[in-house]
PDB file of C-alpha atoms in Angstrom:
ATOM      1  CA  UNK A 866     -50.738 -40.578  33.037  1.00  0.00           C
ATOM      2  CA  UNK A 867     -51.763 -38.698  29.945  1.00  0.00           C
ATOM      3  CA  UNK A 868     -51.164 -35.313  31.224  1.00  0.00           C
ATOM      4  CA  UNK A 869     -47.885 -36.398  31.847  1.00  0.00           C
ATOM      5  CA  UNK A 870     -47.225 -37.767  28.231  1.00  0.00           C
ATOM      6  CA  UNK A 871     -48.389 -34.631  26.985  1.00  0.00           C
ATOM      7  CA  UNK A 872     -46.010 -32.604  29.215  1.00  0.00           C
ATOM      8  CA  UNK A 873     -43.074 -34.859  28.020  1.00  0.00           C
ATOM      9  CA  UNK A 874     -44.625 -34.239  24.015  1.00  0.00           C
ATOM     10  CA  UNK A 875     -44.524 -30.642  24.811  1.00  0.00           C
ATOM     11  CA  UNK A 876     -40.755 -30.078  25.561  1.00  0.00           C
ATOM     12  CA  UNK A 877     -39.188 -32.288  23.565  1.00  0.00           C
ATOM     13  CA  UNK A 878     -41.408 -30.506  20.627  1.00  0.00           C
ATOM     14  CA  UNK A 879     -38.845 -28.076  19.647  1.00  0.00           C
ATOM     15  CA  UNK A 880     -36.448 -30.602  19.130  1.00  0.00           C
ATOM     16  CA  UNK A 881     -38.416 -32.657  16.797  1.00  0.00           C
ATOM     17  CA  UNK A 882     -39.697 -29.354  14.814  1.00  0.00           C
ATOM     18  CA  UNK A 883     -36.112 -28.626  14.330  1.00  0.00           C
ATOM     19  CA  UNK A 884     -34.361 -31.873  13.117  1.00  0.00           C
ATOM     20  CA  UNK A 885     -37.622 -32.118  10.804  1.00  0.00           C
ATOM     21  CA  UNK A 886     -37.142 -28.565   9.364  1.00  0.00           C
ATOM     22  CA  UNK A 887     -33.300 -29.314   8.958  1.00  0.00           C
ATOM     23  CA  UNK A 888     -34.236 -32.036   6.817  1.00  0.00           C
ATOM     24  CA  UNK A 889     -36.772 -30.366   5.004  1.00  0.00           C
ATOM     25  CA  UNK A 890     -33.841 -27.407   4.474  1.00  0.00           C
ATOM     26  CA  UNK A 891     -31.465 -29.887   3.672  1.00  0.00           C
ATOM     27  CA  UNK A 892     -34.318 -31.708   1.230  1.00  0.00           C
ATOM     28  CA  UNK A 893     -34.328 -28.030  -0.421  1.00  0.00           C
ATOM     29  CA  UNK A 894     -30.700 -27.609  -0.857  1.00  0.00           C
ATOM     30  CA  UNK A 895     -29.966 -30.828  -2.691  1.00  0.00           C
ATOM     31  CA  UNK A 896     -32.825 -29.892  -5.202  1.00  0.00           C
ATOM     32  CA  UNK A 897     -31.731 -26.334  -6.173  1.00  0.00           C
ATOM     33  CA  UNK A 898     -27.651 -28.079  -6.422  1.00  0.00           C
ATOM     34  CA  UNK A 899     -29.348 -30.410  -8.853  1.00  0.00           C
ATOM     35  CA  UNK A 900     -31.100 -27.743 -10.799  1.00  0.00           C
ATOM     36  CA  UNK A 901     -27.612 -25.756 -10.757  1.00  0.00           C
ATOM     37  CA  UNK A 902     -25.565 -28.545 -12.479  1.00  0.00           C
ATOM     38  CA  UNK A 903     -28.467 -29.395 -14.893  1.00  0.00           C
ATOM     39  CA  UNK A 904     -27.944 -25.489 -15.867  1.00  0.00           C
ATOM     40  CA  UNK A 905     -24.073 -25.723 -15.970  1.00  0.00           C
ATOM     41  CA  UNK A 906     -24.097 -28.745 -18.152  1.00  0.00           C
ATOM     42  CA  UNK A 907     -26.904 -27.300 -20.220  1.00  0.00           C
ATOM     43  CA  UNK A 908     -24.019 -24.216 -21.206  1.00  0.00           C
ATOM     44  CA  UNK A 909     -21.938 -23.994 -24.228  1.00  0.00           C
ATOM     45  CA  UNK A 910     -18.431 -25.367 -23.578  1.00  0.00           C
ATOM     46  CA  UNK A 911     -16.408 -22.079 -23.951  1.00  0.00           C
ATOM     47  CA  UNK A 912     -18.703 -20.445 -21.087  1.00  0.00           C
ATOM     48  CA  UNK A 913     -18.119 -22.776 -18.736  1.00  0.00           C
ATOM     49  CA  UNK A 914     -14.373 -21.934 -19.260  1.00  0.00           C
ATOM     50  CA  UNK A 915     -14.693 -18.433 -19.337  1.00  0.00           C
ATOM     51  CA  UNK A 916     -13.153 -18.145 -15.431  1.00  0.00           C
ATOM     52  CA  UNK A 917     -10.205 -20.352 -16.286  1.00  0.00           C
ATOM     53  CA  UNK A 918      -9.180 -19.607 -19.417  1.00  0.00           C
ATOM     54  CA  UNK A 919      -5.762 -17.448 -20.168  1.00  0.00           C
ATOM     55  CA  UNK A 920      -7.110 -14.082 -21.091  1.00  0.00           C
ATOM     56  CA  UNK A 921      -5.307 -11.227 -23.752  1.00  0.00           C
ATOM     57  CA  UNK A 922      -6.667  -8.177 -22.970  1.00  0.00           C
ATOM     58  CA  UNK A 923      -4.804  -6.826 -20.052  1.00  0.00           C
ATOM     59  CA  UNK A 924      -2.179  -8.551 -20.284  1.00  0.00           C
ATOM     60  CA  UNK A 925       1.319  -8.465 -20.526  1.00  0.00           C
ATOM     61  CA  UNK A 926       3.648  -8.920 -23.581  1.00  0.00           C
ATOM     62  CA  UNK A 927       5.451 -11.226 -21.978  1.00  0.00           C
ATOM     63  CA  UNK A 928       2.515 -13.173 -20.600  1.00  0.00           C
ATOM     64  CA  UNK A 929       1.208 -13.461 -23.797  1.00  0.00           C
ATOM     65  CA  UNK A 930       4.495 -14.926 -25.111  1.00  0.00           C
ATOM     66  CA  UNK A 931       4.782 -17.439 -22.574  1.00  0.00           C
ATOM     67  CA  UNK A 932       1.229 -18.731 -23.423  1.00  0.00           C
ATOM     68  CA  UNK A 933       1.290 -18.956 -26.981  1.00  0.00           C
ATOM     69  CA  UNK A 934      -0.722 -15.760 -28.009  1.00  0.00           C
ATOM     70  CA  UNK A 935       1.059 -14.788 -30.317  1.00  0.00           C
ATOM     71  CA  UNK A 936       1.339 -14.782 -34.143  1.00  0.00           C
ATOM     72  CA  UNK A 937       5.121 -14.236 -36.077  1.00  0.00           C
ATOM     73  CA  UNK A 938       6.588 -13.148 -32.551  1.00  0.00           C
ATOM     74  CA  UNK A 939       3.356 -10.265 -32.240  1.00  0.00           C
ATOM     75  CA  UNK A 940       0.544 -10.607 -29.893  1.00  0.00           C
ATOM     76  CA  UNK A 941      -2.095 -12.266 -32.204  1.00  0.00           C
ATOM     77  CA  UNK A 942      -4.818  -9.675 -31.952  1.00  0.00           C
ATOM     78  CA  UNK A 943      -2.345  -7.375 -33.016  1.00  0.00           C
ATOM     79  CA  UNK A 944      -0.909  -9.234 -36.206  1.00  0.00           C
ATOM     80  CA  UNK A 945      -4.632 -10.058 -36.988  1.00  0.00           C
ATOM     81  CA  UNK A 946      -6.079  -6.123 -36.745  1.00  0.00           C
ATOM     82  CA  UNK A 947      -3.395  -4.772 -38.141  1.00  0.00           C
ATOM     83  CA  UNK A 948      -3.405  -7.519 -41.367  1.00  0.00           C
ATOM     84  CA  UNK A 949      -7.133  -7.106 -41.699  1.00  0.00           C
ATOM     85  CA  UNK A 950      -6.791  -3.270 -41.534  1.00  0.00           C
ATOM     86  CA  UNK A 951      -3.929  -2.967 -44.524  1.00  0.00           C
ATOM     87  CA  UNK A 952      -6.303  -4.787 -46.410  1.00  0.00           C
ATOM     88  CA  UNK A 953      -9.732  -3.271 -45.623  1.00  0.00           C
ATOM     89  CA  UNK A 954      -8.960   0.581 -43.571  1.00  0.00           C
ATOM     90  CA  UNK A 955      -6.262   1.958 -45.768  1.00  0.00           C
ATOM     91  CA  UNK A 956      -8.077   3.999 -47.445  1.00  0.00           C
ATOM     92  CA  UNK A 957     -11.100   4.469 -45.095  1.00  0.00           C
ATOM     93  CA  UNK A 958     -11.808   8.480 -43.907  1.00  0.00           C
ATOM     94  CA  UNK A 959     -11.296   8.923 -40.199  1.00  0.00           C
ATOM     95  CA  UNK A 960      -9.204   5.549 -40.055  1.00  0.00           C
ATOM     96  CA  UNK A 961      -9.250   5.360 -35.993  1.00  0.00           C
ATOM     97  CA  UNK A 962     -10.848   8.798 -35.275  1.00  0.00           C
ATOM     98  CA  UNK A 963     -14.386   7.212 -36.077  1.00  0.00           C
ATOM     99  CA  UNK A 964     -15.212   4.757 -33.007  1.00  0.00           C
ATOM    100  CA  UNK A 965     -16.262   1.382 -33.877  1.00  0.00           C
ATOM    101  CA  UNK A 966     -19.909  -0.388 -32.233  1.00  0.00           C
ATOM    102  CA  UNK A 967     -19.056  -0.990 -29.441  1.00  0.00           C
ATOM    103  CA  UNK A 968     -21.261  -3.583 -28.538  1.00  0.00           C
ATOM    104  CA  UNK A 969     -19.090  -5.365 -31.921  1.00  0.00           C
ATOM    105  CA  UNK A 970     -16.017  -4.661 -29.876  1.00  0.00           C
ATOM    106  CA  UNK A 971     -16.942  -6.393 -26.875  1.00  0.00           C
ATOM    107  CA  UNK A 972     -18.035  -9.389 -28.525  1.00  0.00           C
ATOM    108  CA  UNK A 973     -14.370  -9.258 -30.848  1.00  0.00           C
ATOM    109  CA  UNK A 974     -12.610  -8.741 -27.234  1.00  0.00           C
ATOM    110  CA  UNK A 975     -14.387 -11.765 -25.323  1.00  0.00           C
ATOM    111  CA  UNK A 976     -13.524 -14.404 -28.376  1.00  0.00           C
ATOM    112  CA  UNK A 977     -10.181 -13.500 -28.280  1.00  0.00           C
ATOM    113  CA  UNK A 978     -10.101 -13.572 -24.367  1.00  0.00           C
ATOM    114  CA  UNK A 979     -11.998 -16.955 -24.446  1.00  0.00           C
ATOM    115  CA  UNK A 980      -9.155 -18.082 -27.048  1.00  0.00           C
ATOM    116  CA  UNK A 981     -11.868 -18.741 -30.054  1.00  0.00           C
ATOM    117  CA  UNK A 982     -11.568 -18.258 -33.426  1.00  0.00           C
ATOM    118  CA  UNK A 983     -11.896 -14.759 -35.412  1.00  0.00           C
ATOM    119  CA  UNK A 984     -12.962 -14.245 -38.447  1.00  0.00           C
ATOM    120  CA  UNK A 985     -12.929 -10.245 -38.863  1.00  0.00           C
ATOM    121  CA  UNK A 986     -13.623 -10.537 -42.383  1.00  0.00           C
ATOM    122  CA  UNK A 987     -17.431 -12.098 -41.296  1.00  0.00           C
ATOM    123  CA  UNK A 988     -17.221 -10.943 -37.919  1.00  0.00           C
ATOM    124  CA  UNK A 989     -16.705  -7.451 -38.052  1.00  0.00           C
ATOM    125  CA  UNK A 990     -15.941  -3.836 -39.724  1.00  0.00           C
ATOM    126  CA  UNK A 991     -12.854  -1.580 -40.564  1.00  0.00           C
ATOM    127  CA  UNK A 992     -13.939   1.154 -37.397  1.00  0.00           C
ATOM    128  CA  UNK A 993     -14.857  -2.024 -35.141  1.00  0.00           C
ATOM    129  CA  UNK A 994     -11.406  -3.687 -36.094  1.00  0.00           C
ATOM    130  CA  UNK A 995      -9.496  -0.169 -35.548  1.00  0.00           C
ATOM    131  CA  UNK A 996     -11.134   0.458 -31.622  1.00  0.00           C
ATOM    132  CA  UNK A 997     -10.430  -3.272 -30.785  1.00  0.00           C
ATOM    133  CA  UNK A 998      -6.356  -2.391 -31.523  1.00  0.00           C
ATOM    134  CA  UNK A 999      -6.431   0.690 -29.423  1.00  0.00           C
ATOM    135  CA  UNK A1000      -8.229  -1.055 -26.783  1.00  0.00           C
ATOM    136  CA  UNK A1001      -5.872  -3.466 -26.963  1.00  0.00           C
ATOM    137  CA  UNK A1002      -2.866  -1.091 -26.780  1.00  0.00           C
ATOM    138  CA  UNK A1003      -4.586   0.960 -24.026  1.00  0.00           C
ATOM    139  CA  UNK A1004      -4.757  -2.197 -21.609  1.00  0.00           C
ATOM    140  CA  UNK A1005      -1.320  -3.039 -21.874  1.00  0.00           C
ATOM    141  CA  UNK A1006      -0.247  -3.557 -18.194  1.00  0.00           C
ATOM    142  CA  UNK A1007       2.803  -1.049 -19.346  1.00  0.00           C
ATOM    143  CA  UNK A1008       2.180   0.054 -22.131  1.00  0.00           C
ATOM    144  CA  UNK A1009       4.062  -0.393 -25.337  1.00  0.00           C
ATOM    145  CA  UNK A1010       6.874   2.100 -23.877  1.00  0.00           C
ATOM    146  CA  UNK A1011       7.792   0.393 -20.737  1.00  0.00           C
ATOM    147  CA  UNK A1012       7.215   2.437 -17.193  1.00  0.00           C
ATOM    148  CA  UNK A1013      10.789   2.250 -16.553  1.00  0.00           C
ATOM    149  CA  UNK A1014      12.022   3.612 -19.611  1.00  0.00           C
ATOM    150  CA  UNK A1015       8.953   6.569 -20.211  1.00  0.00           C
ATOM    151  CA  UNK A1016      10.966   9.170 -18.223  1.00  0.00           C
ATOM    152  CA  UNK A1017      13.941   9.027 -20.073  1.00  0.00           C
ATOM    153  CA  UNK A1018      11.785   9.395 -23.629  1.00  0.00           C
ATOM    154  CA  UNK A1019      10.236  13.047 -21.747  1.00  0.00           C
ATOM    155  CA  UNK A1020      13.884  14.060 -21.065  1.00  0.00           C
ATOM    156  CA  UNK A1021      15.117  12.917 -24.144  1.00  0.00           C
ATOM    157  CA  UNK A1022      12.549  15.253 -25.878  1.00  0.00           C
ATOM    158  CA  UNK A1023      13.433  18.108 -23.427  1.00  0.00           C
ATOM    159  CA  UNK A1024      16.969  18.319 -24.221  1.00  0.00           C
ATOM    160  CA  UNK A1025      18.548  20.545 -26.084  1.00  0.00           C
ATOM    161  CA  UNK A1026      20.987  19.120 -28.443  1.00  0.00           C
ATOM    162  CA  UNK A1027      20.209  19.121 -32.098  1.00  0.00           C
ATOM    163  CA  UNK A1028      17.847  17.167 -33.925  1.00  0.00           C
ATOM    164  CA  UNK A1029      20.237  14.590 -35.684  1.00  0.00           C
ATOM    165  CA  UNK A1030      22.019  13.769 -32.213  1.00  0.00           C
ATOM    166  CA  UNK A1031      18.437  13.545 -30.766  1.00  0.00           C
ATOM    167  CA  UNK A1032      17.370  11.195 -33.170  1.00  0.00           C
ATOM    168  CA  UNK A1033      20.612   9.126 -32.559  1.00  0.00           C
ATOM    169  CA  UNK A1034      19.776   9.061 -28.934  1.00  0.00           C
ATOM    170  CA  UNK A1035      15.792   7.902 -29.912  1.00  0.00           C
ATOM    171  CA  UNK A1036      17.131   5.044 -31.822  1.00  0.00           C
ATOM    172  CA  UNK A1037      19.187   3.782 -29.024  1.00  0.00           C
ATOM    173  CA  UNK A1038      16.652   4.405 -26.230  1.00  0.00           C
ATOM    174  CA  UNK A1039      14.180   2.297 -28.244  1.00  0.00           C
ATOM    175  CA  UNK A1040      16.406  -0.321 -28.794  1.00  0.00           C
ATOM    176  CA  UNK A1041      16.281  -0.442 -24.776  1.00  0.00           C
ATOM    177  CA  UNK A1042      12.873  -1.476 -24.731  1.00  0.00           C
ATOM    178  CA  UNK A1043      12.388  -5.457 -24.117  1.00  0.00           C
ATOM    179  CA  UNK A1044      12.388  -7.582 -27.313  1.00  0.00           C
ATOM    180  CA  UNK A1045       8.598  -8.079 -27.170  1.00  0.00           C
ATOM    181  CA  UNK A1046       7.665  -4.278 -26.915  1.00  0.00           C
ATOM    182  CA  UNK A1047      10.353  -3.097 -29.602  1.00  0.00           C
ATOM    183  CA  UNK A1048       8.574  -5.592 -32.051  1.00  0.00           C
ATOM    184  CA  UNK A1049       5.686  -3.962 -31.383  1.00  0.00           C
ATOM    185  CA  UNK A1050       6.724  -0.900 -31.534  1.00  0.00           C
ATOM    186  CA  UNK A1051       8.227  -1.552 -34.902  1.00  0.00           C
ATOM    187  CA  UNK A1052       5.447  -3.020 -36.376  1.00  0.00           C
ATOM    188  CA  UNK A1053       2.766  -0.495 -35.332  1.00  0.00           C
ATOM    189  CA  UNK A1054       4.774   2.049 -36.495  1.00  0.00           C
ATOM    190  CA  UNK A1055       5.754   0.260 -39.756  1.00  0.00           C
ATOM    191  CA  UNK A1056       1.512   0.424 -40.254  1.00  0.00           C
ATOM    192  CA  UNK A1057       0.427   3.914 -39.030  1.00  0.00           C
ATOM    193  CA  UNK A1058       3.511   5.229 -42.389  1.00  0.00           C
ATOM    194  CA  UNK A1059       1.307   3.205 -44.223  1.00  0.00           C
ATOM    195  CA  UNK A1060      -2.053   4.415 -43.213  1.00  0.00           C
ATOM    196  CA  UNK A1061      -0.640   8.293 -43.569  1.00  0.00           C
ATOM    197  CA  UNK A1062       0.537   7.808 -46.663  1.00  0.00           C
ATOM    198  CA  UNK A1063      -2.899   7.494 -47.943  1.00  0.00           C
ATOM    199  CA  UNK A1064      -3.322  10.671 -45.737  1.00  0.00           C
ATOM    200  CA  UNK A1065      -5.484  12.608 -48.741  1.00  0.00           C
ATOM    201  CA  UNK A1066      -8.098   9.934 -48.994  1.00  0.00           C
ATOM    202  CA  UNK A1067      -8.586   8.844 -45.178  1.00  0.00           C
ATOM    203  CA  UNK A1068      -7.479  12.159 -43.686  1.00  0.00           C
ATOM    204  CA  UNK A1069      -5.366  10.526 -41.180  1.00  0.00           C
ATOM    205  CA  UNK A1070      -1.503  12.444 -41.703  1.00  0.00           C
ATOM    206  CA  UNK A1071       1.085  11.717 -39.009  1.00  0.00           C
ATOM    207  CA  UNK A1072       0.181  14.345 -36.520  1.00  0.00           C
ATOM    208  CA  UNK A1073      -3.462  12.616 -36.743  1.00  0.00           C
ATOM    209  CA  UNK A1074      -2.337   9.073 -35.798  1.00  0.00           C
ATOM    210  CA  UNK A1075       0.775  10.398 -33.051  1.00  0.00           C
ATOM    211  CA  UNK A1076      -2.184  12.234 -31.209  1.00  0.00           C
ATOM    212  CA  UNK A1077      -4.501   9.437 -31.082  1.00  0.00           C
ATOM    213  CA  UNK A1078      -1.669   6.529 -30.572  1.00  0.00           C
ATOM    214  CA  UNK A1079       0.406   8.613 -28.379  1.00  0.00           C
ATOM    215  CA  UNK A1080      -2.137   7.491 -25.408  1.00  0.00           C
ATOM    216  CA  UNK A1081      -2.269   4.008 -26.428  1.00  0.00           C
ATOM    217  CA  UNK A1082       1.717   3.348 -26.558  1.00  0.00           C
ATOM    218  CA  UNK A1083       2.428   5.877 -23.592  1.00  0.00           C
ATOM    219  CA  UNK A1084       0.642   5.454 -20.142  1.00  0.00           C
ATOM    220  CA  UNK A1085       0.503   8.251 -18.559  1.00  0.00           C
ATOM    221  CA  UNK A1086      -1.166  10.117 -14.867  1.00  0.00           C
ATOM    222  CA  UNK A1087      -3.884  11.825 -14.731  1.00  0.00           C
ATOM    223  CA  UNK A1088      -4.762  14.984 -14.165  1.00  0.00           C
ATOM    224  CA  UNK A1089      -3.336  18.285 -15.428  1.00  0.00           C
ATOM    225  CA  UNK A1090       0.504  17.414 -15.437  1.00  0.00           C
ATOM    226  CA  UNK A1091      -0.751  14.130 -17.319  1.00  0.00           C
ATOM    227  CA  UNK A1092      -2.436  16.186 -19.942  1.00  0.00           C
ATOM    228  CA  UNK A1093       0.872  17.974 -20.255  1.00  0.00           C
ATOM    229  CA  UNK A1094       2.582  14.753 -20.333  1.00  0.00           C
ATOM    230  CA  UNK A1095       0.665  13.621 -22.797  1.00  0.00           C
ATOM    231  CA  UNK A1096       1.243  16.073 -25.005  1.00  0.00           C
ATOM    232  CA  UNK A1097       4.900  15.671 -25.224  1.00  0.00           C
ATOM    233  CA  UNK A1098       4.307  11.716 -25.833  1.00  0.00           C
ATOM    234  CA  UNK A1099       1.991  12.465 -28.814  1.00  0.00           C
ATOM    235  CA  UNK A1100       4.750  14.714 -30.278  1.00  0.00           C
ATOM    236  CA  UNK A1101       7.289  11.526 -29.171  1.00  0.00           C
ATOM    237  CA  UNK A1102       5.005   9.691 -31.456  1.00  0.00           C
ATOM    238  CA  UNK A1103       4.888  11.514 -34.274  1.00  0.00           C
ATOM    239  CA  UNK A1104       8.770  11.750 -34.219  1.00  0.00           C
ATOM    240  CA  UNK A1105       8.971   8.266 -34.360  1.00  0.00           C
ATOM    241  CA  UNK A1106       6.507   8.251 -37.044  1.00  0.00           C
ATOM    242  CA  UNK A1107       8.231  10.965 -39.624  1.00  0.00           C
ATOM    243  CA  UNK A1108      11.934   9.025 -38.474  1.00  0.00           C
ATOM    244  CA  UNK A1109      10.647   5.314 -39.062  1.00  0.00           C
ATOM    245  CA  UNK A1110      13.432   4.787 -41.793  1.00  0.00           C
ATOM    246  CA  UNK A1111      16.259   6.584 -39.567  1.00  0.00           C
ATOM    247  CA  UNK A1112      15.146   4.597 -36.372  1.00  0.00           C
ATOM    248  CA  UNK A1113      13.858   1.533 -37.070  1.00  0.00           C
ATOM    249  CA  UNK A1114      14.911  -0.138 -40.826  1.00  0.00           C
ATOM    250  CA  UNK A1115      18.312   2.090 -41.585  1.00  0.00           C
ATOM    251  CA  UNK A1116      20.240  -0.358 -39.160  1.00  0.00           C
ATOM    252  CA  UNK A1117      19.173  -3.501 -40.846  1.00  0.00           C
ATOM    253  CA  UNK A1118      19.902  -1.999 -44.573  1.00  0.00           C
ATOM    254  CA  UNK A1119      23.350  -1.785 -43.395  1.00  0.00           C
ATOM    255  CA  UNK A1120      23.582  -5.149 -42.375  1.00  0.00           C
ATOM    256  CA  UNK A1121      21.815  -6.324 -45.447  1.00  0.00           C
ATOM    257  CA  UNK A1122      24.400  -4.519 -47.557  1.00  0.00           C
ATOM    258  CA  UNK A1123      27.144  -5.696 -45.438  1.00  0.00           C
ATOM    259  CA  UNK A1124      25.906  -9.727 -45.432  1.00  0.00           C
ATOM    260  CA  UNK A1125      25.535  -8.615 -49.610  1.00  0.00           C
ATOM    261  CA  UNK A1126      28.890  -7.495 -49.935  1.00  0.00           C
ATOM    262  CA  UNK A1127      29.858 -10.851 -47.810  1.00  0.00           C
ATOM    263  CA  UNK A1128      27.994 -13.345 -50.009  1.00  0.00           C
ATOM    264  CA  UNK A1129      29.925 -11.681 -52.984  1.00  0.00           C
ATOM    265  CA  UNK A1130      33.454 -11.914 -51.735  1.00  0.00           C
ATOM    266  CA  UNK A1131      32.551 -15.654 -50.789  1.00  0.00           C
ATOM    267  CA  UNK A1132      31.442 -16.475 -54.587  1.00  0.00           C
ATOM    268  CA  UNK A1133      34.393 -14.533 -55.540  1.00  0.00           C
ATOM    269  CA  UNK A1134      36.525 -16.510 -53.488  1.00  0.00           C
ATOM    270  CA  UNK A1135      35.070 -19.578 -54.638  1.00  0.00           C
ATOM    271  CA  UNK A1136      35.364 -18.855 -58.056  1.00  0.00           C
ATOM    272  CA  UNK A1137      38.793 -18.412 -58.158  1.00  0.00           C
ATOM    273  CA  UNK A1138      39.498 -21.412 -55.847  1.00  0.00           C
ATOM    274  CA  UNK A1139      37.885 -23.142 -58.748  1.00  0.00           C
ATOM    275  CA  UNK A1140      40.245 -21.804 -61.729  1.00  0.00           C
ATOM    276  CA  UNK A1141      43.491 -22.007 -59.396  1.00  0.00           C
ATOM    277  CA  UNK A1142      42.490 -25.634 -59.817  1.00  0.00           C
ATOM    278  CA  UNK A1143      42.335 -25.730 -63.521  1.00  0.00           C
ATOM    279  CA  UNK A1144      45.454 -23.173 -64.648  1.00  0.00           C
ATOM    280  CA  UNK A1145      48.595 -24.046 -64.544  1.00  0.00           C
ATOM    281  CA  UNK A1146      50.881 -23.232 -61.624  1.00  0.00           C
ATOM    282  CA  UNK A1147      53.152 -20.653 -63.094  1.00  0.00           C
ATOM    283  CA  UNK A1148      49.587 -18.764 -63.889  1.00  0.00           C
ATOM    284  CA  UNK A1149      48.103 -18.908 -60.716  1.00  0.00           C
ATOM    285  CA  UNK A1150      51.162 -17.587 -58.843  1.00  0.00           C
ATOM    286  CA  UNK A1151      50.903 -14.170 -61.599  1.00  0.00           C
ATOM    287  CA  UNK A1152      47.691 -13.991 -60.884  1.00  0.00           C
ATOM    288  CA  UNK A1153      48.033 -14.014 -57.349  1.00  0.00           C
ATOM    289  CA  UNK A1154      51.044 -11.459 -57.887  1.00  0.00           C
ATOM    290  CA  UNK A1155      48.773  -9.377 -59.216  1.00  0.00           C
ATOM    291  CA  UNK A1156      45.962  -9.587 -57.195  1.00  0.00           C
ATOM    292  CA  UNK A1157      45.240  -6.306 -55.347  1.00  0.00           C
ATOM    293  CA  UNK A1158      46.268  -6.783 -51.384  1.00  0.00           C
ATOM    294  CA  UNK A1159      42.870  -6.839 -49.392  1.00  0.00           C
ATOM    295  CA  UNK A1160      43.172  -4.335 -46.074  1.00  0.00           C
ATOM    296  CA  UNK A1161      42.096  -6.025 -42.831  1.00  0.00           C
ATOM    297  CA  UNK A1162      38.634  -4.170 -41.787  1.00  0.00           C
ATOM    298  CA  UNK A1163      38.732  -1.870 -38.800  1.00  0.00           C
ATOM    299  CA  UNK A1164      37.440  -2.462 -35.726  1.00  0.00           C
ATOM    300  CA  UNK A1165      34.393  -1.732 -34.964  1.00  0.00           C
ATOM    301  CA  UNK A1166      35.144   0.476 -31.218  1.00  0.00           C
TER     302      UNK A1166
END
C-alpha cells in the first residue's frame, strides 16, 4: 500500500515542482514590475516624456511649423542662437571656428528637444551657442537648400554668362525655395553680414563663414566628388553673402518706395478733395484745368 503511494508521489512530482516554480517565477515577476513603476514614478516629469515628446533637432522646417516650434515664422532655436549671438559673439575671435563644450551642447540640444525652457544667457557660452546653430543646420532633414533644388544652384554656378545675369538668376532660384527655408535663408544670411563686418576684431570675413556654413546650408555626398561639391557650395555661399543687398532686401526697397510713393499720392488726393470742398466752383474747375494729366502706369509684362 505504501510503496504504491510512493510510486504515485513519484510521477506526479514533476508536475507539482513545476506549477510551484511557476508561481514562485510568477511571485518574482510581479515584484521586480513593482520595483519598475516605483522607479518610473520616482523620475522627473520631462524624462518620463522624453520618448513622446515632438523633437527639433532633425527635423524638418515644415514639421517644426506645424508643431509650433517656431519663433517670428523661424525655427525657435534658430531665432534664439542667432539673438543671443548678435548680442554676445559679435565681436568674439574665431566666432564659429572655435568649437563649443560639447558636453554644454548636448545638454542645450536635449532641452530644446524635450521642449523646456532656455536660458542661454545662464545656461551657456558664445562658442557653445555658435556649435548648437550649426548642429542645428547640419541635421536639417534637407538642408536649408532643398535636395530638389541643390543641382540647379551647382549649374547655376557653372554657367557661363556674366556675373550680373548670374546674380539675377540666384535671386530667382532662391526665391524657389519653400517659404520656410527662404526665411531661413534670409535671416542667416542677414546675421553672418553682420558677424563679417566686425571681420577685424573676430577674424571671421565672408570667405571664413561661406566655408564653414556652406556644409551646414548645403547637404552634400560623400566622398571625393562631395569634397568637390562642396567646394562649389561654399563659394555659392559666399556669393550669397557679398550679394545679400542685391538678392535678398533690393526687392522689398522697391516695394517700400513704391507703397511710399502710394501713401503720398493718396494724401495728395485727399488733400485736394478737401479744398475742392471749400473753393468756389469756378476755382476748382481752373485748378483742375491746370492740373498736369497723370499717365496710366505700364504694365508690368
Amino acid at each position: 500500500m505504501l510503496s504504491s503511494h510512493l510510486h504515485q508521489f513519484v510521477q506526479t512530482l514533476p508536475e507539482r515542482m513545476g506549477a510551484g516554480a511557476l508561481a514562485i517565477c510568477q511571485s518574482k515577476s510581479a515584484v521586480r514590475l513593482k520595483e519598475d513603476m516605483k522607479k518610473i514614478a520616482a523620475l522627473p516629469l520631462n524624462k518620463q516624456r522624453d520618448d513622446s515628446c515632438q523633437k527639433v533637432f532633425g527635423v524638418s522646417l515644415q514639421d517644426l511649423h506645424q508643431q509650433g516650434r517656431t519663433k517670428n515664422g523661424l525655427p525657435a532655436v534658430v531665432w534664439n542662437t542667432v539673438e543671443y549671438l548678435t548680442q554676445h559673439g559679435l565681436t568674439q575671435e574665431g566666432l564659429f571656428r572655435v568649437n563649443g563644450n560639447m558636453k554644454m551642447v548636448d545638454q542645450l540640444r536635449l532641452k530644446y528637444d524635450r521642449g523646456e525652457e532656455v536660458e542661454l544667457a545662464k545656461d551657456a557660452d558664445v562658442c557653445s551657442v555658435a556649435s548648437l546653430l550649426k548642429l542645428f543646420l547640419r541635421e536639417l532633414p534637407d538642408g536649408v537648400i532643398t535636395s530638389a533644388l541643390h543641382p540647379r544652384f551647382i549649374q547655376l554656378y557653372q554657367d557661363t554668362r556674366n556675373d550680373a545675369e548670374k546674380n539675377n538668376n540666384l535671386k530667382e532660384l532662391i526665391k524657389e525655395l519653400p517659404d520656410a527655408n527662404y526665411c531661413l535663408l534670409k535671416y542667416l544670411c542677414r546675421f553672418l553680414t553682420r558677424v563679417a563686418e566686425h571681420h577685424t576684431v573676430n577674424r571671421m570675413n565672408i570667405f571664413n563663414l561661406a566655408t564653414i556654413f556652406g556644409p551646414s546650408c548645403f547637404h552634400v555626398p560623400s566622398g571625393f566628388e562631395g569634397m568637390k561639391e562642396q567646394e562649389i557650395c561654399n563659394k555659392i555661399m559666399a556669393k550669397m553673402l557679398e550679394n545679400y543687398i542685391t538678392l535678398f532686401e533690393l526687392e522689398h526697397t522697391k516695394k517700400d518706395d513704391e507703397n511710399h510713393a502710394c501713401e503720398e499720392l493718396a494724401r495728395i488726393i485727399l488733400v485736394k478733395a478737401s479744398c475742392e470742398q471749400s473753393l468756389p466752383i469756378n476755382l476748382t474747375r481752373a485748378l483742375e484745368r491746370e492740373a498736369p494729366k497723370s499717365t496710366p502706369r505700364n504694365k508690368v509684362q
